[in-house]
JSON list of C-alpha atoms in Angstrom, two decimals:
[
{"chain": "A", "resi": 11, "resn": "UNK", "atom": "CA", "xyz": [97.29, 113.14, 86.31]},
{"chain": "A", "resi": 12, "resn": "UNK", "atom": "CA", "xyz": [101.00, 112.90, 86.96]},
{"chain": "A", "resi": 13, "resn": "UNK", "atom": "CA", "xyz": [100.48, 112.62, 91.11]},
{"chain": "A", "resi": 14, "resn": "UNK", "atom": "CA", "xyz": [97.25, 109.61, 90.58]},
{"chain": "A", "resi": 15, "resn": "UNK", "atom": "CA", "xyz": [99.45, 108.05, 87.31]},
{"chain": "A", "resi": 16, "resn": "UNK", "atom": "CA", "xyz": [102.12, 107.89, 90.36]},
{"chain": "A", "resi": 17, "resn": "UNK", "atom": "CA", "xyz": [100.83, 106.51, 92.90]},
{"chain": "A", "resi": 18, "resn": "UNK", "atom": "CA", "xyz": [99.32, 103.70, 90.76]},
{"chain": "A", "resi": 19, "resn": "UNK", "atom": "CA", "xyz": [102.69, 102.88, 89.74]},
{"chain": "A", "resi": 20, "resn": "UNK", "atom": "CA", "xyz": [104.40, 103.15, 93.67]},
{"chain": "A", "resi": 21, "resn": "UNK", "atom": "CA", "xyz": [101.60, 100.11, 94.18]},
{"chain": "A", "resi": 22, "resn": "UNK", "atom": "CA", "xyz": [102.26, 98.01, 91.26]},
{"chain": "A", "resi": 23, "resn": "UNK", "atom": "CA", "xyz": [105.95, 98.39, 91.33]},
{"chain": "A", "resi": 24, "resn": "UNK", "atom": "CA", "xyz": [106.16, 97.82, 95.54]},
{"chain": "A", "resi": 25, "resn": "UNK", "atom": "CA", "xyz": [103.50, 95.37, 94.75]},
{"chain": "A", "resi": 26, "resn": "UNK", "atom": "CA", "xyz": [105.74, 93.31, 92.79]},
{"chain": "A", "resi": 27, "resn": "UNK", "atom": "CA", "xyz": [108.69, 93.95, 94.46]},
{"chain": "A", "resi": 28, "resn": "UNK", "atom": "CA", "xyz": [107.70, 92.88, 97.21]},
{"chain": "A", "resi": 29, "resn": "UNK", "atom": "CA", "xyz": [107.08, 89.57, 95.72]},
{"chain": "A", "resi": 30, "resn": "UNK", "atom": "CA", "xyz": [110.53, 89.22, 94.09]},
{"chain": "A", "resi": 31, "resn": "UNK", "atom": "CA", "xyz": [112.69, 90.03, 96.92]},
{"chain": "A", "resi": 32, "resn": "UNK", "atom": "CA", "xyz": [110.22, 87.98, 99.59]},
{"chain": "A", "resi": 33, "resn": "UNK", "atom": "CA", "xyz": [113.03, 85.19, 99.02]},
{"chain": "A", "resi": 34, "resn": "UNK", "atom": "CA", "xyz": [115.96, 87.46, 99.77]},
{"chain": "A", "resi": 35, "resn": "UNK", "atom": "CA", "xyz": [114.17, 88.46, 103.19]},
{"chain": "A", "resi": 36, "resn": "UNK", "atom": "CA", "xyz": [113.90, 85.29, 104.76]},
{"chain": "A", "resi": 37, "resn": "UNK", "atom": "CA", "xyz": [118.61, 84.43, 104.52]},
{"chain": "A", "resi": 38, "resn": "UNK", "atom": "CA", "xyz": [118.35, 88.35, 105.65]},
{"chain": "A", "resi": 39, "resn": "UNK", "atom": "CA", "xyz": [115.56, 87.82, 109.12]},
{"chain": "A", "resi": 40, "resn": "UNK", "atom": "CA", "xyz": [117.75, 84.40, 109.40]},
{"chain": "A", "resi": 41, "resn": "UNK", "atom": "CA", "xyz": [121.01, 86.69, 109.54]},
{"chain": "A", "resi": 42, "resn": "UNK", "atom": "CA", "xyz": [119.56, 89.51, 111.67]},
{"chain": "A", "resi": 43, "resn": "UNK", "atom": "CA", "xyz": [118.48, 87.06, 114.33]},
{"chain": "A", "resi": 44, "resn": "UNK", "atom": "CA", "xyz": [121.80, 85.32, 114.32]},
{"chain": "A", "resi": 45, "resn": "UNK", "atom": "CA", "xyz": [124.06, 88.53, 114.87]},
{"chain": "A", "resi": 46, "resn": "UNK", "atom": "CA", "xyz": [124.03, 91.91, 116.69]},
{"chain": "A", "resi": 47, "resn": "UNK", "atom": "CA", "xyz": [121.34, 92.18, 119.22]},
{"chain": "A", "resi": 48, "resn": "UNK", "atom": "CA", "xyz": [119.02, 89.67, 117.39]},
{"chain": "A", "resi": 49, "resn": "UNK", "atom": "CA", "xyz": [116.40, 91.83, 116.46]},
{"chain": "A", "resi": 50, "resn": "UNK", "atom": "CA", "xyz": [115.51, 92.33, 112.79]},
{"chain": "A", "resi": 51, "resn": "UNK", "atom": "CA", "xyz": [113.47, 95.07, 112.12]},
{"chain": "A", "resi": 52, "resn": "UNK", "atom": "CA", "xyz": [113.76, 99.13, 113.02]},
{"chain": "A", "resi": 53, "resn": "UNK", "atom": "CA", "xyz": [110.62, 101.46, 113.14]},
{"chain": "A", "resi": 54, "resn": "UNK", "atom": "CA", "xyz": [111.08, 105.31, 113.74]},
{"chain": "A", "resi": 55, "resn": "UNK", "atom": "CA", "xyz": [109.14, 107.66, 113.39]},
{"chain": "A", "resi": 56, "resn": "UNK", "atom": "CA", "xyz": [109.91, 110.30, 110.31]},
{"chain": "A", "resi": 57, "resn": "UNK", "atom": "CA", "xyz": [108.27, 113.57, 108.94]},
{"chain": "A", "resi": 58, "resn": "UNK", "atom": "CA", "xyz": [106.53, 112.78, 105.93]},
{"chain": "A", "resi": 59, "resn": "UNK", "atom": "CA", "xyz": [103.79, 114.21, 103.41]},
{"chain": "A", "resi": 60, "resn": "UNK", "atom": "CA", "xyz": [102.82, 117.58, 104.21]},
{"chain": "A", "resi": 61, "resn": "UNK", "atom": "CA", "xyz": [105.02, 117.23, 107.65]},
{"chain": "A", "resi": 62, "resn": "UNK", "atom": "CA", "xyz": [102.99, 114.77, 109.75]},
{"chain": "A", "resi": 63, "resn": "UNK", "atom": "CA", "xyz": [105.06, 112.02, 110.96]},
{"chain": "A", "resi": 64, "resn": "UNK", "atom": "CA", "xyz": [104.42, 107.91, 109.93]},
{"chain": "A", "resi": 65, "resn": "UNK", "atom": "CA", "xyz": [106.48, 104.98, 111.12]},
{"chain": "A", "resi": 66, "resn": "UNK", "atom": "CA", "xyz": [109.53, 104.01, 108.31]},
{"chain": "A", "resi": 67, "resn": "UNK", "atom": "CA", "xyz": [110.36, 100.26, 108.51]},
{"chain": "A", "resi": 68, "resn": "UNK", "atom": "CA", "xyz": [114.54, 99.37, 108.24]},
{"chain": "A", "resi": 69, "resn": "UNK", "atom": "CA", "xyz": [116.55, 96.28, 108.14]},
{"chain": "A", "resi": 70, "resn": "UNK", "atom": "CA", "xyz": [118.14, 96.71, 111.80]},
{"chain": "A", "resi": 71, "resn": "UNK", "atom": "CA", "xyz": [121.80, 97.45, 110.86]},
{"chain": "A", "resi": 72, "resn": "UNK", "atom": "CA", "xyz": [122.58, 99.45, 113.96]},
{"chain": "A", "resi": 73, "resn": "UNK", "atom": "CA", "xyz": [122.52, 98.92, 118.24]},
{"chain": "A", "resi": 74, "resn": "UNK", "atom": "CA", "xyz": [119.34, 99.63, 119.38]},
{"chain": "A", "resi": 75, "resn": "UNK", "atom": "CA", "xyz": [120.44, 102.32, 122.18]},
{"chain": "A", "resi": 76, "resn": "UNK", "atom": "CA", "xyz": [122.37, 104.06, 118.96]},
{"chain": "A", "resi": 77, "resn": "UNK", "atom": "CA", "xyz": [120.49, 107.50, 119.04]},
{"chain": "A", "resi": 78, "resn": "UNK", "atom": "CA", "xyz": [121.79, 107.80, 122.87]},
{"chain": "A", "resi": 79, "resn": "UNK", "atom": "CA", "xyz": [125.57, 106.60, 122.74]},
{"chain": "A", "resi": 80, "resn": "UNK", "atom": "CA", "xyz": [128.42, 108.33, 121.21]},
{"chain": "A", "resi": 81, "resn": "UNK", "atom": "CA", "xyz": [127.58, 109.65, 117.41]},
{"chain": "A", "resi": 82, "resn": "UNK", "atom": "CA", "xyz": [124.14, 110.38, 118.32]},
{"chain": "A", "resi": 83, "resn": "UNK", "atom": "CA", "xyz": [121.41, 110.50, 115.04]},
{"chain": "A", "resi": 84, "resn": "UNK", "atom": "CA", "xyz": [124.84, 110.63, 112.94]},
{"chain": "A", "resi": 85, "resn": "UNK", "atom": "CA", "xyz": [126.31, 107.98, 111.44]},
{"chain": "A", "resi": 86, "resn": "UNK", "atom": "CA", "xyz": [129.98, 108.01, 110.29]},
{"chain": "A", "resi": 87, "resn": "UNK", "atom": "CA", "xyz": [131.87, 104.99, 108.40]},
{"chain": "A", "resi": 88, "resn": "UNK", "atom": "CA", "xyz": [132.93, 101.89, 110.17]},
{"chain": "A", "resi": 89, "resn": "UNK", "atom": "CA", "xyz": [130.79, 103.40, 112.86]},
{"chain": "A", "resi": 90, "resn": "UNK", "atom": "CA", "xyz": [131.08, 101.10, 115.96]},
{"chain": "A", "resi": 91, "resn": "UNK", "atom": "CA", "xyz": [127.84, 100.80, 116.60]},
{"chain": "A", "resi": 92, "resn": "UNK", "atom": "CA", "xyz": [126.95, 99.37, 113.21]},
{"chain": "A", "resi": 93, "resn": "UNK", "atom": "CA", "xyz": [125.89, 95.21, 113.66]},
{"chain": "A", "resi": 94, "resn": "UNK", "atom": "CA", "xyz": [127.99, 92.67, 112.19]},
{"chain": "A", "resi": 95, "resn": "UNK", "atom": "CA", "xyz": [125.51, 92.49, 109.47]},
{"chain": "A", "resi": 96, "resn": "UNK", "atom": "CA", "xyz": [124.41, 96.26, 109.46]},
{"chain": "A", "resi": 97, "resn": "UNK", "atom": "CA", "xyz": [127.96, 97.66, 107.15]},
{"chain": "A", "resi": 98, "resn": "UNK", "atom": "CA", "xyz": [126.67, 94.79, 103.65]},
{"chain": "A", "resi": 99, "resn": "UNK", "atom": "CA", "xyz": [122.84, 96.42, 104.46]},
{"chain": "A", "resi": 100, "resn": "UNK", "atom": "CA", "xyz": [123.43, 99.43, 104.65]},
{"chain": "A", "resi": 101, "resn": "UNK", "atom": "CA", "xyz": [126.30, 99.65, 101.33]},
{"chain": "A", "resi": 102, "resn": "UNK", "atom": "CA", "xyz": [123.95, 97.92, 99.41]},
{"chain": "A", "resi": 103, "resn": "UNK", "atom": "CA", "xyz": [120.81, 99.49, 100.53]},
{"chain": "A", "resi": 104, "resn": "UNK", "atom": "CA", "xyz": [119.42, 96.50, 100.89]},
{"chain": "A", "resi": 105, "resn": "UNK", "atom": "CA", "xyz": [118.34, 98.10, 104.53]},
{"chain": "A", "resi": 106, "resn": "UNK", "atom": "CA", "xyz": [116.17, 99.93, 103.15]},
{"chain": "A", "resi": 107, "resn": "UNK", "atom": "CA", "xyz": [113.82, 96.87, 101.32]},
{"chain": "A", "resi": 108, "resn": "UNK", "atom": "CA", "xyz": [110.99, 97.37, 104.04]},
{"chain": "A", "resi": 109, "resn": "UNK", "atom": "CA", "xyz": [110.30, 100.41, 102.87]},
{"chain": "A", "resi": 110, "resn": "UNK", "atom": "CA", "xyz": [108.31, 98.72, 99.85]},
{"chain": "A", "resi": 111, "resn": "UNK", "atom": "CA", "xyz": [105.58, 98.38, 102.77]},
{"chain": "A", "resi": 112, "resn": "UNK", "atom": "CA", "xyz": [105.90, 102.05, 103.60]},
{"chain": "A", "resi": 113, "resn": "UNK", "atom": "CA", "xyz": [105.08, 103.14, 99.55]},
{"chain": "A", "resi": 114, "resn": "UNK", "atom": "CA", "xyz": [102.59, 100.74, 99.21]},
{"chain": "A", "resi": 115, "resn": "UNK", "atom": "CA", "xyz": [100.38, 101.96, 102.00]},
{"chain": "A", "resi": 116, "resn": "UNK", "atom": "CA", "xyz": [101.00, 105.04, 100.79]},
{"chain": "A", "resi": 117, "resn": "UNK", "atom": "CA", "xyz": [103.07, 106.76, 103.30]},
{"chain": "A", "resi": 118, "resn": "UNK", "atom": "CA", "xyz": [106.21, 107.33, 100.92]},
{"chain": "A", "resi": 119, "resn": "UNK", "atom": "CA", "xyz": [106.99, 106.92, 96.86]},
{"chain": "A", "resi": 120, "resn": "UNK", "atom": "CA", "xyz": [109.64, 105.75, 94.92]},
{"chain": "A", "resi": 121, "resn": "UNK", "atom": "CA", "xyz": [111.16, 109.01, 94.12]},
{"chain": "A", "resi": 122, "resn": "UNK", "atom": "CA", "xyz": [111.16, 112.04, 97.12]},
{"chain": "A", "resi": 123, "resn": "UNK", "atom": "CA", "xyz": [112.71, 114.16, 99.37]},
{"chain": "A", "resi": 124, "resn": "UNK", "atom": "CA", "xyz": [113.69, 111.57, 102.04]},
{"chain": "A", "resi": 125, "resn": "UNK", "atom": "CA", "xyz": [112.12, 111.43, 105.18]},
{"chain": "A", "resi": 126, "resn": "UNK", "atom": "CA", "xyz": [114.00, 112.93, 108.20]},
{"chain": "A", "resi": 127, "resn": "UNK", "atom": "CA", "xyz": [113.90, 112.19, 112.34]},
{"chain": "A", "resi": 128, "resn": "UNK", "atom": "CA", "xyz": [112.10, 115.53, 113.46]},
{"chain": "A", "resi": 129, "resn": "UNK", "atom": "CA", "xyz": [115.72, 116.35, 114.60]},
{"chain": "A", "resi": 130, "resn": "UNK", "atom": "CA", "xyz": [117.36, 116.68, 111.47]},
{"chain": "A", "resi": 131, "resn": "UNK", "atom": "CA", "xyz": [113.99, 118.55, 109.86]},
{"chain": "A", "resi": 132, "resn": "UNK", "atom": "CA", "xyz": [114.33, 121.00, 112.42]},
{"chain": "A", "resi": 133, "resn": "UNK", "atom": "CA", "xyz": [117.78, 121.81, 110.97]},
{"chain": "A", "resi": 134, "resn": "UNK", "atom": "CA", "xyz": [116.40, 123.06, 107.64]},
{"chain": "A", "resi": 135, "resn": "UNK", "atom": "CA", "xyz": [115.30, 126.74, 107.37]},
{"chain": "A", "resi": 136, "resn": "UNK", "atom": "CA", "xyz": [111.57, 127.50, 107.93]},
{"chain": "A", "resi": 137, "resn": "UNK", "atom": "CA", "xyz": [111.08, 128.14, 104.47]},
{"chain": "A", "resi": 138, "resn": "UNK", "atom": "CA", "xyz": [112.14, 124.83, 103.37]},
{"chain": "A", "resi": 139, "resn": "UNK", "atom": "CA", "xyz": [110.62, 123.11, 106.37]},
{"chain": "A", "resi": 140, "resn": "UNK", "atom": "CA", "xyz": [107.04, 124.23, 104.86]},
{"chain": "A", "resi": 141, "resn": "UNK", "atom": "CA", "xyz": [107.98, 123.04, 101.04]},
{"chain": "A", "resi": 142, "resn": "UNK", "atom": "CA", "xyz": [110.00, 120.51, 100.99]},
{"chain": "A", "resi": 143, "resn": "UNK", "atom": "CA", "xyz": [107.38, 117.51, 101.77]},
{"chain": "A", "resi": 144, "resn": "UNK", "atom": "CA", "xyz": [104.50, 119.10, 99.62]},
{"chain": "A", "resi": 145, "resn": "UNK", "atom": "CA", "xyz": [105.12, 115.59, 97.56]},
{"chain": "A", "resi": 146, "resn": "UNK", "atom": "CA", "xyz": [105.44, 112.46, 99.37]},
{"chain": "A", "resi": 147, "resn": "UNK", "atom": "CA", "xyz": [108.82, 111.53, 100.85]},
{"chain": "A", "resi": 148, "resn": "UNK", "atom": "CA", "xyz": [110.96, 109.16, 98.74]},
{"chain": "A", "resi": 149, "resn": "UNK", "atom": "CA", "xyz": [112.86, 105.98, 98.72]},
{"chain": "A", "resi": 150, "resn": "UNK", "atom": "CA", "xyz": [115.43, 107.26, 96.81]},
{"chain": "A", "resi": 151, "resn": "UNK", "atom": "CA", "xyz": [116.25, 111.00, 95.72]},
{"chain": "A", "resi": 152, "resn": "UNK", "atom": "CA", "xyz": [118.14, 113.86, 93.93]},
{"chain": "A", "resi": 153, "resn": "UNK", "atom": "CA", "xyz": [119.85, 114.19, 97.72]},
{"chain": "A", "resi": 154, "resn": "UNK", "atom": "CA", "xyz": [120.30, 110.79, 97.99]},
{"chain": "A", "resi": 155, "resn": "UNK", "atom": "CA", "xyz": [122.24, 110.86, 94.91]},
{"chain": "A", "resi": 156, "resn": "UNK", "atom": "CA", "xyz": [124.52, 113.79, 95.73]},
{"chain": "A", "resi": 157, "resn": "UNK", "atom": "CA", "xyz": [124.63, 112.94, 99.28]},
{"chain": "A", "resi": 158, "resn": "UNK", "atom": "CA", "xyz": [125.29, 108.83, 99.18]},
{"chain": "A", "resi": 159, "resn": "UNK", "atom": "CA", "xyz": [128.58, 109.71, 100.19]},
{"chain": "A", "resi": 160, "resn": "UNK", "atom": "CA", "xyz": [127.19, 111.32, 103.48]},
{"chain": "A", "resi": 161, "resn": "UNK", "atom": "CA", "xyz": [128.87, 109.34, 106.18]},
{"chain": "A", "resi": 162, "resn": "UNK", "atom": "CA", "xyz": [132.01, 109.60, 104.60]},
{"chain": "A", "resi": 163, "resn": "UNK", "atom": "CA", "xyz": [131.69, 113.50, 104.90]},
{"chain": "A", "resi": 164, "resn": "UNK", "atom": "CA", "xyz": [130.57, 113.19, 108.25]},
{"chain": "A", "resi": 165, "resn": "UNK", "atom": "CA", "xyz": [133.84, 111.14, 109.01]},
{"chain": "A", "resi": 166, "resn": "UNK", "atom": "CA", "xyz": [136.08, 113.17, 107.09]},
{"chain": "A", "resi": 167, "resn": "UNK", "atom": "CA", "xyz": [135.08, 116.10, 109.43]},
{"chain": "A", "resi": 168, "resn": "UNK", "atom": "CA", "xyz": [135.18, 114.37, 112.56]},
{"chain": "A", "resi": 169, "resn": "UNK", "atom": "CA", "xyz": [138.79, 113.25, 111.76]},
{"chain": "A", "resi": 170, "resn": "UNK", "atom": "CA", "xyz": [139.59, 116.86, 110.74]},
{"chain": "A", "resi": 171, "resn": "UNK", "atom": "CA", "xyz": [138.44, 117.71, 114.62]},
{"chain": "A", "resi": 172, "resn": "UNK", "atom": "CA", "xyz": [135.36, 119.49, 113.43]},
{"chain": "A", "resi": 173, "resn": "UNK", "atom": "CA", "xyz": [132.15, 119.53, 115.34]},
{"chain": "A", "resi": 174, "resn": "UNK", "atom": "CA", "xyz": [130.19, 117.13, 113.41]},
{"chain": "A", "resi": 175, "resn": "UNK", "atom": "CA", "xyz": [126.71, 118.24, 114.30]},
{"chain": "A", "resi": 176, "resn": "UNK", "atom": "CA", "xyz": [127.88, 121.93, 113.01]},
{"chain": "A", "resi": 177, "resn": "UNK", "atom": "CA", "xyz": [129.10, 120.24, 109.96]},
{"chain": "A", "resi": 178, "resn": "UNK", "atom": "CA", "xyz": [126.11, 118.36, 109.51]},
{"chain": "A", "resi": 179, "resn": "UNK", "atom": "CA", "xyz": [123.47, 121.04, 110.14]},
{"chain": "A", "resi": 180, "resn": "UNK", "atom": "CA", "xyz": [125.10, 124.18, 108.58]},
{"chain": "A", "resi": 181, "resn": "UNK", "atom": "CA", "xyz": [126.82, 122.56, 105.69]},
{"chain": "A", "resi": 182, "resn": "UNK", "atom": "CA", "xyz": [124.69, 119.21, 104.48]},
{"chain": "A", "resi": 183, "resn": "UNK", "atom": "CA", "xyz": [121.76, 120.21, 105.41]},
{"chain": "A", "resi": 184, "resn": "UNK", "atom": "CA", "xyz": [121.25, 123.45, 103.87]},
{"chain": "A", "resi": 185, "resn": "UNK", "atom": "CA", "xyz": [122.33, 121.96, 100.62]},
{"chain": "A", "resi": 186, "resn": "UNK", "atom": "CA", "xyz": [120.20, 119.00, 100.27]},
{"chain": "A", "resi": 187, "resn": "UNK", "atom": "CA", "xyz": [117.21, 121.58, 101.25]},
{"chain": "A", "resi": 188, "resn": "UNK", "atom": "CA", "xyz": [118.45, 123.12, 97.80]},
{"chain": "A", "resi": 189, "resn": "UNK", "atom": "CA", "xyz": [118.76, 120.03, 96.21]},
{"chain": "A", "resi": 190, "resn": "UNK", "atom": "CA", "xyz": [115.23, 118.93, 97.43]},
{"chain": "A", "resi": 191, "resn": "UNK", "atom": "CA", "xyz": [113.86, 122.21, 96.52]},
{"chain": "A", "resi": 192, "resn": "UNK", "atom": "CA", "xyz": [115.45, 121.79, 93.38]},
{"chain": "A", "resi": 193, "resn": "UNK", "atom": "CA", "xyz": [113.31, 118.99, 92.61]},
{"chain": "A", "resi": 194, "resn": "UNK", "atom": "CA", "xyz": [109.84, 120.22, 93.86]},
{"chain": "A", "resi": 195, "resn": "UNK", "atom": "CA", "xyz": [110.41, 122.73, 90.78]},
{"chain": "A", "resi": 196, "resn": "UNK", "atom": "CA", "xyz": [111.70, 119.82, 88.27]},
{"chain": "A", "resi": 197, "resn": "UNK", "atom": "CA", "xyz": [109.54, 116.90, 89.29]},
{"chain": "A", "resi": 198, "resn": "UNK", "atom": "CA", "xyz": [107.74, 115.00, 86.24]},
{"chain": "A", "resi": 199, "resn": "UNK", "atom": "CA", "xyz": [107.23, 111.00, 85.01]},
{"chain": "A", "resi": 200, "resn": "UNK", "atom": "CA", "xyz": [110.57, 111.61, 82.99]},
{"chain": "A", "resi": 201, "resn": "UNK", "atom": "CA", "xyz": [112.72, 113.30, 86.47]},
{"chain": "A", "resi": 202, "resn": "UNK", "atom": "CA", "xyz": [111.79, 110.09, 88.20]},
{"chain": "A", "resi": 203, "resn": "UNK", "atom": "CA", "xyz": [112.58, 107.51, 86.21]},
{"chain": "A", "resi": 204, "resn": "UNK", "atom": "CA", "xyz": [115.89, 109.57, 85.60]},
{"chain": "A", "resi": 205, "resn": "UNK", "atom": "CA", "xyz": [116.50, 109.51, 89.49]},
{"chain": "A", "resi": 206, "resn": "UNK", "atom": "CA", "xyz": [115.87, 105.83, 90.12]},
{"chain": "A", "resi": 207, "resn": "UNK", "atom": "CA", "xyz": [118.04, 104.77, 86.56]},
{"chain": "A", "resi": 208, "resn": "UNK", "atom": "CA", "xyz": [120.76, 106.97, 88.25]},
{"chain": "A", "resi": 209, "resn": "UNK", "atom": "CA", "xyz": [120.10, 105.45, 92.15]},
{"chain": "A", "resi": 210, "resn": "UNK", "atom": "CA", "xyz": [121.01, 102.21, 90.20]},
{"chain": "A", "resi": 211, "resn": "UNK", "atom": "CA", "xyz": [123.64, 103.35, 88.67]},
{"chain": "A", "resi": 212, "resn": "UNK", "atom": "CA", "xyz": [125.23, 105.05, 91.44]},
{"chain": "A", "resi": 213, "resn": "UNK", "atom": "CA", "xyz": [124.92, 102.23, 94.11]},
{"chain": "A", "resi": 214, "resn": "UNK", "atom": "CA", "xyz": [127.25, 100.56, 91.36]},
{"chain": "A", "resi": 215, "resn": "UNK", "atom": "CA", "xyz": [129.32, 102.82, 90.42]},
{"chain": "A", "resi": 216, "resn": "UNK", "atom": "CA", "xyz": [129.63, 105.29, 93.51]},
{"chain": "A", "resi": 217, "resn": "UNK", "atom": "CA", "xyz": [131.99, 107.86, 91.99]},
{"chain": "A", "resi": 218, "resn": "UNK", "atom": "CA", "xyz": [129.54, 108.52, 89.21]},
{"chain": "A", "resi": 219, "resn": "UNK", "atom": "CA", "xyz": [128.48, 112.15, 87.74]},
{"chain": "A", "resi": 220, "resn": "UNK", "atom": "CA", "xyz": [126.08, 111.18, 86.03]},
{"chain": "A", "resi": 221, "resn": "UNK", "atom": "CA", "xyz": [123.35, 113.30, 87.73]},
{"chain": "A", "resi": 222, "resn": "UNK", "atom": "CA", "xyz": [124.78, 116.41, 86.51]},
{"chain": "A", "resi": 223, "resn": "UNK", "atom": "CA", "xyz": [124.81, 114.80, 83.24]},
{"chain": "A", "resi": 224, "resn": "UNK", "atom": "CA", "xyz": [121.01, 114.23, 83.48]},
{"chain": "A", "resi": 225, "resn": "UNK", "atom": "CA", "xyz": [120.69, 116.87, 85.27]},
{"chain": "A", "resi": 226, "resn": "UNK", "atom": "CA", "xyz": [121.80, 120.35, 83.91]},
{"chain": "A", "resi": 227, "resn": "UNK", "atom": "CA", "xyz": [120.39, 123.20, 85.82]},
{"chain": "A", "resi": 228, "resn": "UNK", "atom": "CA", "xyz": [120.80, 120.97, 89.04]},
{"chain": "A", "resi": 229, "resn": "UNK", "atom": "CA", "xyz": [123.06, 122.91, 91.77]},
{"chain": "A", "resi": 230, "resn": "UNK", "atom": "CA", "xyz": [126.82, 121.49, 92.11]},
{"chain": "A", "resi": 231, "resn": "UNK", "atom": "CA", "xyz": [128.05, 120.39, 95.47]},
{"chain": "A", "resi": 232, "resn": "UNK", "atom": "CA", "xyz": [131.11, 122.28, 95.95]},
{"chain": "A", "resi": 233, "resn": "UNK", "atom": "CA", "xyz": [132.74, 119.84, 99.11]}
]
């Protein structure tokens, strides 16, 4: 009952959504067209329910050679390579909007593990490659949360002269798998409306603890 009571919702809720933003898109397409490289949306391909891949739909806020310059897949703040337009996007999330198309065909949900590039999938262990998208990927999630400081980490360890790729794929990574795991044991109606209150919250007040508060038995990030 909880997965069909879910899915109803992730098509009335994107349903409507969808509707209510549709005037915020068109100042955004307007914006997208006007800056950067011109081009508004970004499709890639990500690993999804039970690990078969599905094209996720972006807000462009990024050059479109970006996976093959300097950086690579990683992202750090005031990256370079971010458009003129990308750095409001991506803070506010907005970039991620499109994605309303994505849960209402039924290729993601509201609340999930998010969906990785094959890449950064292949950095989890085996174990949690074969769990961790046993529910749908997510919009927003318990590693989102902990991790929506991620590309500060990722600069704070290139400026410390670290290998960021190591950083990334033995540090972050094998956390959020814990987080994500976390929530494949935890996930209910009440854990997701929890997790998108606190995505709210958080994108407004980004020093916020409140998912431990919410959260009790969730594992601590320790850096």
């Amino acid at each position: 009952m909880y997965l069909i009571f879910k899915r109803l919702c992730d098509i009335a809720l994107s349903s409507l959504l969808i509707i209510i933003f549709s005037p915020l898109l068109i100042p955004i397409i307007i914006g997208l067209k006007l800056t950067g490289e011109g081009y508004v949306f970004y499709k890639q391909d990500r690993v999804g329910f039970k690990n078969k891949s599905f094209p996720i739909l972006k807000f462009a806020t990024m050059l479109k050679d970006s996976p093959n310059m300097t950086g690579g897949v990683l992202t750090t703040k005031k990256d370079p390579r971010i458009t003129p337009m990308g750095g409001f996007l991506r803070k506010s999330k907005i970039n991620e909007l499109p994605q309303l198309f994505n849960i209402f065909l039924g290729d993601m949900s509201f609340v999930g593990p998010r969906p990785l590039m094959d890449v950064s999938f292949k950095t989890y262990p085996i174990k949690i490659q074969k769990e961790i998208y046993n529910v749908k990927p997510g919009l927003t999630g318990i590693g989102s949360i902990v991790f929506r400081d991620e590309e500060k980490l990722i600069t704070d360890a290139k400026t410390r002269g670290e290998d960021i790729w190591d950083f990334y794929s033995n540090k972050i990574y094998p956390f959020k798998g814990e987080l994500e795991i976390w929530y494949l044991s935890h996930h209910s109606f009440l854990v997701d409306f929890k997790i998108m209150v606190i995505t709210a919250w958080v994108i407004l007040n980004s020093d916020s603890q409140l998912v431990y508060k919410a959260f009790k038995t969730l594992p601590k990030r320790k850096f």
